[in-house]
Amino acid sequence: MRKILCLIFCVLSGGLAAQAVDSVAIRQADSLFQASRALIGKRDFVNALELIKQAETVVLEKLGPESVTYGACCYQRGRIFILSGNIDEGFRWLFQAKAIQEKTIGKLHIDYAKTLYQFGYGYMQLGQYEKAVNYAFEAKFIIEKTEGKTSSWYRGNLNNLAICYTILGKIEEAESLFLEARNINGQVGGKESEEYATITSNISHFYLRMGNYKKALEFAQEATELSRKLTGEND
């Protein structure tokens, strides 16, 4: 009986040790992800990519290529390449991230939606707006279900969808999305935030493109006034 109890204890101890290793690897990767995101914000893509490579080395050794965290590595690589203008390379990594995420976390997950978002943004940069809409629309549904409409990802996705619809000539859909994004931004960040000013400016350009000069001027004046308040300029 003692031998059986000892064997069970040893097995459990081994499992806990493995979990501890996994936990350390995940924390290391998360720390590198955070540092990389800070560099991306500064548009330092070269050093941001180096940090992701470091995370990838840890993750592949400790967690393996089919893990959730390796999927996150692939996503981060893809995002960096997309933002730096290397769209084809970005897509290569995003497709890999997408395949891993479908197996590990499923499609109804915010991280999967973020991958779709990056696909949509990438296709916008290539001028392939129909493809961009397909990815952005699916991302919109998932983000709404998982994070809600006040999420910054949801608001950004609305803006991208509205731009695509404008270019594709789907005017009513574009107008509705622009105004929804503006309304949500006003509720979340207030009407004197940079994001609210940006979406107001986008709406002005939308109405200008549509030839509705009265509304274009109205929103342009509001965007200009907001910009002055935010920058502290008086003239």
XYZ file of N, CA and C in Angstrom:
705
model
N 0.837 -1.204 0.000
C 0.000 0.000 0.000
C 0.867 1.248 0.000
N 1.963 1.193 0.801
C 2.866 2.338 0.859
C 3.524 2.584 -0.501
N 3.884 1.473 -1.197
C 4.507 1.607 -2.502
C 3.566 2.268 -3.496
N 2.292 1.895 -3.442
C 1.297 2.482 -4.350
C 1.154 3.976 -4.084
N 1.068 4.335 -2.778
C 0.941 5.734 -2.416
C 2.159 6.524 -2.854
N 3.331 5.929 -2.703
C 4.568 6.588 -3.102
C 4.602 6.828 -4.605
N 4.152 5.835 -5.372
C 4.142 5.940 -6.823
C 3.218 7.060 -7.267
N 2.029 7.111 -6.673
C 1.072 8.173 -7.015
C 1.646 9.529 -6.694
N 2.300 9.655 -5.547
C 2.890 10.918 -5.127
C 3.971 11.364 -6.106
N 4.797 10.418 -6.548
C 5.871 10.734 -7.488
C 5.321 11.209 -8.823
N 4.298 10.566 -9.297
C 3.678 10.958 -10.566
C 3.123 12.366 -10.481
N 2.425 12.649 -9.367
C 1.858 13.977 -9.182
C 2.945 15.027 -9.082
N 4.037 14.708 -8.400
C 5.135 15.663 -8.258
C 5.728 15.997 -9.619
N 5.889 14.965 -10.458
C 6.415 15.192 -11.793
C 5.518 16.103 -12.601
N 4.211 15.928 -12.488
C 3.251 16.764 -13.204
C 3.322 18.209 -12.756
N 3.455 18.397 -11.444
C 3.540 19.754 -10.909
C 4.820 20.434 -11.359
N 5.911 19.681 -11.441
C 7.180 20.244 -11.900
C 7.069 20.710 -13.347
N 6.404 19.889 -14.164
C 6.215 20.259 -15.574
C 5.362 21.515 -15.692
N 4.310 21.593 -14.866
C 3.459 22.783 -14.880
C 4.235 24.022 -14.482
N 5.167 23.856 -13.500
C 5.971 24.985 -13.058
C 6.859 25.488 -14.187
N 7.462 24.547 -14.943
C 8.303 24.908 -16.090
C 7.475 25.649 -17.130
N 6.282 25.107 -17.418
C 5.392 25.741 -18.383
C 5.036 27.155 -17.943
N 4.731 27.309 -16.663
C 4.343 28.613 -16.136
C 5.468 29.631 -16.280
N 6.707 29.203 -15.988
C 7.867 30.091 -16.126
C 8.044 30.496 -17.588
N 7.924 29.546 -18.500
C 8.083 29.828 -19.930
C 7.021 30.808 -20.423
N 5.798 30.621 -19.962
C 4.702 31.512 -20.364
C 4.945 32.928 -19.846
N 5.408 33.028 -18.581
C 5.689 34.350 -18.015
C 6.828 35.042 -18.763
N 7.862 34.275 -19.121
C 8.973 34.839 -19.874
C 8.499 35.364 -21.226
N 7.692 34.551 -21.901
C 7.172 34.951 -23.211
C 6.290 36.192 -23.093
N 5.402 36.209 -22.097
C 4.507 37.356 -21.906
C 5.297 38.639 -21.662
N 6.372 38.528 -20.870
C 7.210 39.693 -20.596
C 7.853 40.225 -21.875
N 8.323 39.308 -22.712
C 8.927 39.702 -23.982
C 7.883 40.277 -24.939
N 6.671 39.717 -24.914
C 5.579 40.257 -25.735
C 5.286 41.713 -25.354
N 5.196 41.973 -24.051
C 4.895 43.322 -23.574
C 5.971 44.314 -23.996
N 7.235 43.905 -23.841
C 8.333 44.783 -24.243
C 8.312 45.028 -25.749
N 7.968 43.992 -26.506
C 7.888 44.115 -27.956
C 6.784 45.082 -28.364
N 5.624 44.984 -27.679
C 4.511 45.886 -27.999
C 4.892 47.344 -27.741
N 5.676 47.582 -26.690
C 6.122 48.944 -26.393
C 6.992 49.479 -27.532
N 7.853 48.625 -28.070
C 8.714 49.032 -29.183
C 7.905 49.244 -30.462
N 6.881 48.419 -30.651
C 6.004 48.600 -31.819
C 5.342 49.970 -31.754
N 4.927 50.369 -30.545
C 4.316 51.686 -30.363
C 5.253 52.813 -30.768
N 6.558 52.559 -30.664
C 7.574 53.541 -31.072
C 8.028 53.310 -32.509
N 7.399 52.338 -33.176
C 7.712 51.954 -34.556
C 9.155 51.444 -34.700
N 9.650 50.866 -33.629
C 10.975 50.232 -33.652
C 10.765 48.746 -33.947
N 10.481 48.448 -35.206
C 10.086 47.099 -35.589
C 11.245 46.100 -35.544
N 12.446 46.570 -35.805
C 13.612 45.676 -35.813
C 13.841 45.082 -34.428
N 13.886 45.932 -33.409
C 14.112 45.443 -32.051
C 12.892 44.708 -31.502
N 11.711 45.122 -31.930
C 10.495 44.416 -31.514
C 10.532 42.974 -32.003
N 10.977 42.795 -33.239
C 11.069 41.448 -33.813
C 12.122 40.608 -33.095
N 13.214 41.223 -32.684
C 14.256 40.494 -31.960
C 13.718 39.928 -30.646
N 12.885 40.699 -29.961
C 12.295 40.219 -28.710
C 11.361 39.042 -28.948
N 10.614 39.088 -30.048
C 9.720 37.974 -30.375
C 10.533 36.723 -30.706
N 11.647 36.894 -31.365
C 12.520 35.750 -31.655
C 13.031 35.114 -30.357
N 13.362 35.965 -29.364
C 13.795 35.448 -28.064
C 12.667 34.652 -27.398
N 11.459 35.201 -27.460
C 10.305 34.509 -26.885
C 10.073 33.179 -27.589
N 10.218 33.182 -28.893
C 10.000 31.972 -29.689
C 10.968 30.854 -29.291
N 12.222 31.220 -29.020
C 13.226 30.232 -28.612
C 12.811 29.544 -27.320
N 12.353 30.344 -26.351
C 11.906 29.799 -25.060
C 10.679 28.912 -25.247
N 9.739 29.404 -26.017
C 8.459 28.708 -26.186
C 8.632 27.375 -26.913
N 9.411 27.367 -27.968
C 9.620 26.123 -28.720
C 10.319 25.071 -27.866
N 11.242 25.504 -27.029
C 11.979 24.563 -26.182
C 11.113 24.010 -25.054
N 10.314 24.885 -24.425
C 9.565 24.482 -23.233
C 8.121 24.063 -23.499
N 7.509 24.636 -24.525
C 6.076 24.400 -24.746
C 5.750 23.712 -26.067
N 6.604 23.877 -27.059
C 6.394 23.197 -28.323
C 5.666 24.039 -29.369
N 5.716 23.605 -30.638
C 5.162 24.376 -31.758
C 3.640 24.331 -31.888
N 2.985 23.493 -31.105
C 1.521 23.409 -31.177
C 0.851 24.089 -29.981
N 1.614 24.844 -29.211
C 1.084 25.469 -27.992
C 0.403 26.798 -28.290
N -0.467 27.198 -27.372
C -1.140 28.496 -27.473
C -0.112 29.622 -27.546
N 0.933 29.513 -26.729
C 1.924 30.580 -26.651
C 2.741 30.686 -27.926
N 3.002 29.547 -28.588
C 3.710 29.643 -29.867
C 2.802 30.295 -30.917
N 1.504 30.009 -30.831
C 0.562 30.697 -31.713
C 0.634 32.203 -31.518
N 0.801 32.627 -30.254
C 0.936 34.053 -29.951
C 2.225 34.621 -30.544
N 3.309 33.821 -30.520
C 4.572 34.236 -31.143
C 4.369 34.487 -32.648
N 3.694 33.562 -33.290
C 3.431 33.693 -34.726
C 2.595 34.936 -35.014
N 1.596 35.167 -34.162
C 0.754 36.357 -34.328
C 1.583 37.637 -34.206
N 2.431 37.699 -33.175
C 3.239 38.898 -32.959
C 4.192 39.138 -34.133
N 4.796 38.078 -34.641
C 5.662 38.211 -35.823
C 4.853 38.773 -36.998
N 3.683 38.162 -37.224
C 2.844 38.606 -38.335
C 2.454 40.059 -38.210
N 2.077 40.459 -37.012
C 1.662 41.852 -36.778
C 2.806 42.817 -37.067
N 4.017 42.478 -36.616
C 5.170 43.348 -36.850
C 5.436 43.514 -38.343
N 5.385 42.402 -39.084
C 5.631 42.484 -40.521
C 4.534 43.280 -41.231
N 3.290 43.097 -40.824
C 2.187 43.854 -41.434
C 2.384 45.343 -41.205
N 2.674 45.730 -39.957
C 2.828 47.147 -39.621
C 4.056 47.773 -40.278
N 5.071 46.950 -40.535
C 6.284 47.487 -41.163
C 6.204 47.461 -42.688
N 5.073 46.978 -43.216
C 4.848 47.018 -44.659
C 5.222 45.767 -45.421
N 5.726 44.750 -44.715
C 6.065 43.472 -45.367
C 4.843 42.555 -45.276
N 3.864 42.829 -46.110
C 2.554 42.184 -45.985
C 2.613 40.677 -46.246
N 3.322 40.275 -47.281
C 3.387 38.845 -47.614
C 3.990 38.028 -46.472
N 5.086 38.527 -45.896
C 5.702 37.835 -44.776
C 4.781 37.848 -43.561
N 4.085 38.957 -43.389
C 3.119 39.047 -42.298
C 2.023 38.008 -42.427
N 1.487 37.858 -43.630
C 0.440 36.870 -43.863
C 0.940 35.447 -43.587
N 2.193 35.186 -43.959
C 2.747 33.840 -43.744
C 2.699 33.469 -42.267
N 3.069 34.391 -41.408
C 3.052 34.130 -39.973
C 1.642 34.142 -39.403
N 0.782 35.003 -39.943
C -0.602 35.055 -39.457
C -1.363 33.772 -39.801
N -1.114 33.212 -40.977
C -1.765 31.946 -41.329
C -1.340 30.836 -40.368
N -0.075 30.863 -39.974
C 0.411 29.872 -39.020
C -0.248 30.086 -37.658
N -0.346 31.340 -37.234
C -1.003 31.657 -35.960
C -2.458 31.220 -35.984
N -3.137 31.500 -37.086
C -4.550 31.164 -37.234
C -4.783 29.661 -37.115
N -3.926 28.867 -37.763
C -4.064 27.403 -37.726
C -3.882 26.872 -36.301
N -2.896 27.408 -35.576
C -2.653 26.970 -34.195
C -3.806 27.388 -33.293
N -4.281 28.608 -33.463
C -5.380 29.108 -32.639
C -6.658 28.307 -32.845
N -6.934 27.915 -34.067
C -8.135 27.117 -34.336
C -8.098 25.789 -33.588
N -6.895 25.232 -33.423
C -6.740 23.954 -32.730
C -6.733 24.117 -31.205
N -6.212 25.222 -30.721
C -5.967 25.361 -29.275
C -7.013 26.181 -28.527
N -7.394 27.327 -29.069
C -8.328 28.199 -28.340
C -9.687 28.312 -29.021
N -9.768 27.898 -30.276
C -11.031 27.974 -30.996
C -11.252 29.348 -31.620
N -12.289 29.432 -32.421
C -12.548 30.656 -33.176
C -13.247 31.739 -32.362
N -13.968 31.368 -31.321
C -14.682 32.372 -30.540
C -13.785 32.840 -29.387
N -12.692 33.499 -29.763
C -11.697 33.950 -28.782
C -11.100 35.266 -29.279
N -10.830 36.182 -28.360
C -10.345 37.494 -28.751
C -9.017 37.406 -29.497
N -8.131 36.465 -29.124
C -6.845 36.360 -29.812
C -7.020 35.919 -31.262
N -8.001 35.060 -31.508
C -8.304 34.655 -32.884
C -8.847 35.852 -33.660
N -9.685 36.652 -33.005
C -10.245 37.845 -33.642
C -9.145 38.847 -33.994
N -8.143 38.978 -33.120
C -7.030 39.893 -33.391
C -6.254 39.466 -34.631
N -6.106 38.156 -34.804
C -5.430 37.653 -35.996
C -6.228 38.005 -37.248
N -7.542 37.830 -37.189
C -8.397 38.208 -38.317
C -8.304 39.709 -38.593
N -8.257 40.489 -37.523
C -8.131 41.952 -37.636
C -6.878 42.311 -38.424
N -5.752 41.664 -38.100
C -4.502 41.960 -38.790
C -4.573 41.559 -40.262
N -5.259 40.447 -40.552
C -5.474 40.067 -41.947
C -6.235 41.178 -42.677
N -7.302 41.649 -42.043
C -8.108 42.702 -42.645
C -7.289 43.952 -42.921
N -6.477 44.345 -41.949
C -5.637 45.536 -42.107
C -4.622 45.326 -43.230
N -4.041 44.133 -43.282
C -3.071 43.827 -44.331
C -3.679 43.910 -45.726
N -4.876 43.349 -45.891
C -5.530 43.405 -47.194
C -5.948 44.831 -47.554
N -6.259 45.646 -46.542
C -6.523 47.065 -46.813
C -5.290 47.726 -47.407
N -4.106 47.416 -46.834
C -2.870 48.002 -47.340
C -2.588 47.573 -48.782
N -3.035 46.383 -49.143
C -2.840 45.883 -50.507
C -3.922 46.380 -51.466
N -4.942 47.050 -50.929
C -6.037 47.526 -51.762
C -7.029 46.444 -52.139
N -6.982 45.319 -51.432
C -7.917 44.208 -51.686
C -9.058 44.312 -50.664
N -9.971 45.222 -50.934
C -10.961 45.626 -49.931
C -12.038 44.577 -49.674
N -12.375 43.797 -50.680
C -13.367 42.733 -50.469
C -12.836 41.705 -49.468
N -11.570 41.305 -49.634
C -10.958 40.371 -48.692
C -10.845 41.006 -47.315
N -10.483 42.274 -47.287
C -10.359 42.978 -46.010
C -11.683 42.972 -45.264
N -12.777 43.207 -45.972
C -14.106 43.222 -45.367
C -14.461 41.858 -44.786
N -14.145 40.801 -45.526
C -14.477 39.451 -45.050
C -13.809 39.153 -43.705
N -12.540 39.480 -43.585
C -11.821 39.239 -42.332
C -12.306 40.185 -41.228
N -12.478 41.458 -41.579
C -12.892 42.438 -40.572
C -14.294 42.159 -40.054
N -15.178 41.695 -40.940
C -16.551 41.423 -40.516
C -16.606 40.242 -39.553
N -15.813 39.203 -39.836
C -15.762 38.061 -38.923
C -15.152 38.468 -37.584
N -14.108 39.299 -37.638
C -13.477 39.786 -36.408
C -14.470 40.605 -35.588
N -15.272 41.418 -36.258
C -16.270 42.256 -35.581
C -17.233 41.408 -34.756
N -17.706 40.325 -35.340
C -18.651 39.443 -34.650
C -18.014 38.834 -33.402
N -16.777 38.344 -33.545
C -16.103 37.683 -32.419
C -15.781 38.676 -31.306
N -15.272 39.847 -31.682
C -14.922 40.856 -30.676
C -16.156 41.296 -29.900
N -17.256 41.480 -30.613
C -18.507 41.874 -29.944
C -18.934 40.822 -28.934
N -18.789 39.543 -29.288
C -19.194 38.447 -28.406
C -18.256 38.290 -27.210
N -16.964 38.513 -27.422
C -15.987 38.229 -26.367
C -15.605 39.448 -25.528
N -15.491 40.609 -26.171
C -15.013 41.808 -25.471
C -16.075 42.893 -25.320
N -17.084 42.843 -26.167
C -18.116 43.873 -26.126
C -17.808 45.031 -27.066
N -18.798 45.878 -27.268
C -18.677 46.970 -28.236
C -17.800 48.120 -27.761
N -17.498 48.170 -26.478
C -16.644 49.257 -25.995
C -15.157 48.945 -26.145
N -14.824 47.748 -26.576
C -13.431 47.354 -26.770
C -12.759 48.235 -27.828
N -11.501 48.589 -27.597
C -10.756 49.384 -28.577
C -10.597 48.616 -29.889
N -10.505 47.276 -29.793
C -10.414 46.456 -30.998
C -11.701 46.544 -31.811
N -12.840 46.584 -31.117
C -14.126 46.687 -31.813
C -14.234 48.036 -32.522
N -13.839 49.089 -31.828
C -13.943 50.432 -32.405
C -13.009 50.588 -33.605
N -11.785 50.080 -33.465
C -10.848 50.158 -34.583
C -11.317 49.356 -35.778
N -11.929 48.216 -35.505
C -12.429 47.368 -36.585
C -13.593 48.040 -37.311
N -14.452 48.740 -36.565
C -15.548 49.474 -37.197
C -15.013 50.519 -38.168
N -13.993 51.234 -37.722
C -13.393 52.270 -38.565
C -12.828 51.670 -39.853
N -12.106 50.549 -39.734
C -11.538 49.903 -40.920
C -12.619 49.395 -41.870
N -13.655 48.807 -41.289
C -14.773 48.340 -42.116
C -15.429 49.500 -42.854
N -15.622 50.610 -42.144
C -16.269 51.782 -42.746
C -15.441 52.320 -43.908
N -14.120 52.353 -43.756
C -13.249 52.811 -44.836
C -13.371 51.891 -46.049
N -13.366 50.583 -45.808
C -13.496 49.616 -46.914
C -14.830 49.775 -47.630
N -15.907 49.891 -46.858
C -17.229 50.046 -47.463
C -17.316 51.337 -48.280
N -16.678 52.396 -47.799
C -16.668 53.658 -48.540
C -16.025 53.466 -49.907
N -14.857 52.838 -49.916
C -14.128 52.623 -51.173
C -14.895 51.682 -52.098
N -15.612 50.725 -51.515
C -16.385 49.772 -52.324
C -17.735 50.342 -52.765
N -18.035 51.552 -52.328
C -19.277 52.198 -52.738
C -20.498 51.797 -51.936
N -20.290 51.141 -50.796
C -21.397 50.742 -49.931
C -21.612 51.856 -48.901
N -22.245 52.911 -49.367
C -22.275 54.175 -48.641
C -23.087 54.105 -47.346
N -24.268 53.514 -47.407
C -25.112 53.444 -46.213
C -24.439 52.648 -45.102
N -23.828 51.518 -45.484
C -23.136 50.691 -44.488
C -21.965 51.452 -43.883
N -21.218 52.158 -44.737
C -20.055 52.914 -44.273
C -20.469 54.012 -43.300
N -21.491 54.764 -43.668
C -21.964 55.861 -42.813
C -22.413 55.340 -41.454
N -23.162 54.236 -41.469
C -23.664 53.658 -40.223
C -22.520 53.239 -39.301
N -21.479 52.625 -39.874
C -20.344 52.156 -39.077
C -19.518 53.319 -38.543
N -19.295 54.338 -39.376
C -18.555 55.510 -38.918
C -19.251 56.167 -37.718
N -20.560 56.344 -37.840
C -21.316 57.014 -36.784
C -21.384 56.156 -35.515
N -21.474 54.821 -35.700
C -21.460 53.929 -34.533
C -20.125 54.022 -33.805
N -19.035 54.013 -34.573
C -17.702 54.119 -33.971
C -17.553 55.439 -33.225
N -18.041 56.505 -33.819
C -17.947 57.826 -33.181
C -18.756 57.870 -31.882
N -19.946 57.300 -31.925
C -20.804 57.288 -30.749
C -20.167 56.497 -29.600
N -19.602 55.335 -29.919
C -18.965 54.505 -28.892
C -17.727 55.203 -28.336
N -16.931 55.814 -29.219
C -15.742 56.534 -28.758
C -16.110 57.660 -27.806
N -17.217 58.343 -28.114
C -17.674 59.428 -27.246
C -18.088 58.919 -25.877
N -18.691 57.743 -25.834
C -19.127 57.159 -24.572
C -17.944 56.653 -23.746
N -16.959 56.079 -24.424
C -15.841 55.445 -23.716
C -14.782 56.458 -23.295
N -14.294 57.222 -24.256
C -13.173 58.124 -23.976
C -13.552 59.577 -23.834
N -14.830 59.879 -24.024
C -15.254 61.275 -23.969
C -15.096 61.955 -25.319
N -15.720 63.099 -25.441
C -15.721 63.812 -26.722
C -14.515 64.731 -26.896
N -13.565 64.664 -25.976
C -12.348 65.448 -26.120
C -11.128 64.524 -26.074
N -11.264 63.378 -26.704
C -10.159 62.417 -26.773
C -9.603 62.394 -28.192
N -8.361 61.939 -28.333
C -7.720 61.867 -29.643
C -8.462 60.913 -30.571
N -8.937 59.802 -30.011
C -9.651 58.818 -30.830
C -10.957 59.396 -31.369
N -11.654 60.160 -30.532
C -12.911 60.781 -30.963
C -12.637 61.815 -32.058
N -11.556 62.567 -31.906
C -11.187 63.561 -32.914
C -10.848 62.888 -34.241
N -10.156 61.742 -34.166
C -9.762 61.024 -35.386
C -10.966 60.504 -36.145
N -11.909 59.884 -35.429
C -13.080 59.342 -36.114
C -13.956 60.474 -36.661
N -13.998 61.622 -35.962
C -14.743 62.783 -36.451
C -14.129 63.299 -37.744
N -12.790 63.323 -37.792
C -12.097 63.734 -39.014
C -12.370 62.748 -40.154
N -12.376 61.450 -39.838
C -12.657 60.436 -40.857
C -14.059 60.605 -41.439
N -15.004 60.946 -40.578
C -16.379 61.148 -41.046
C -16.457 62.371 -41.954
N -15.684 63.400 -41.620
C -15.637 64.589 -42.472
C -15.140 64.216 -43.868
N -14.069 63.422 -43.939
C -13.534 62.985 -45.237
C -14.542 62.113 -45.976
N -15.288 61.314 -45.228
C -16.310 60.463 -45.843
C -17.367 61.325 -46.542
N -17.888 62.341 -45.837
C -18.930 63.191 -46.432
C -18.373 64.025 -47.582
N -17.108 64.406 -47.479
C -16.477 65.140 -48.576
C -16.412 64.265 -49.820
N -16.055 63.003 -49.620
C -15.990 62.049 -50.734
C -17.365 61.844 -51.356
N -18.408 61.900 -50.515
C -19.775 61.703 -50.990
C -20.360 62.968 -51.619
N -19.643 64.097 -51.520
C -20.131 65.351 -52.072
C -21.101 66.080 -51.170
N -21.198 65.618 -49.917
C -22.067 66.292 -48.949
C -21.207 67.316 -48.193
N -21.009 68.487 -48.826
C -20.041 69.456 -48.317
C -20.492 70.117 -47.011
N -21.786 70.233 -46.843
C -22.293 70.843 -45.614
C -21.906 70.001 -44.404
N -22.180 68.695 -44.473
C -21.838 67.809 -43.362
C -20.318 67.667 -43.222
N -19.630 67.632 -44.364
C -18.168 67.518 -44.332
C -17.566 68.692 -43.569
N -18.064 69.900 -43.832
C -17.566 71.093 -43.154
C -17.905 71.064 -41.670
N -19.106 70.629 -41.358
C -19.550 70.546 -39.957
C -18.628 69.649 -39.129
N -18.333 68.458 -39.648
C -17.471 67.528 -38.915
C -16.003 67.971 -38.944
N -15.593 68.620 -40.044
C -14.221 69.115 -40.131
C -13.968 70.195 -39.090
N -14.921 71.086 -38.926
C -14.785 72.153 -37.926
C -14.707 71.576 -36.513
N -15.551 70.568 -36.245
C -15.518 69.936 -34.924
C -14.184 69.235 -34.690
N -13.695 68.525 -35.712
C -12.413 67.817 -35.585
C -11.266 68.799 -35.360
N -11.300 69.931 -36.067
C -10.253 70.945 -35.919
C -10.268 71.544 -34.524
N -11.445 71.832 -34.015
C -11.574 72.396 -32.673
C -11.085 71.414 -31.612
N -11.432 70.158 -31.783
C -10.971 69.126 -30.850
C -9.447 69.002 -30.883
N -8.888 69.057 -32.092
C -7.443 68.959 -32.240
C -6.738 70.102 -31.544
N -7.289 71.301 -31.660
C -6.711 72.457 -30.981
C -6.732 72.306 -29.463
N -7.828 71.770 -28.960
C -7.935 71.568 -27.513
C -6.920 70.530 -27.024
N -6.757 69.484 -27.823
C -5.876 68.392 -27.426
C -4.401 68.790 -27.493
N -4.063 69.645 -28.473
C -2.661 70.061 -28.639
C -2.333 71.325 -27.883
N -3.393 72.039 -27.449
C -3.168 73.285 -26.722
C -2.924 74.484 -27.614
N -3.183 74.321 -28.925
C -2.987 75.440 -29.848
C -4.170 76.399 -29.761
N -3.893 77.679 -29.890
C -4.941 78.704 -29.766
C -5.293 79.364 -31.085
N -4.497 79.060 -32.119
C -4.810 79.699 -33.408
C -4.954 78.659 -34.512
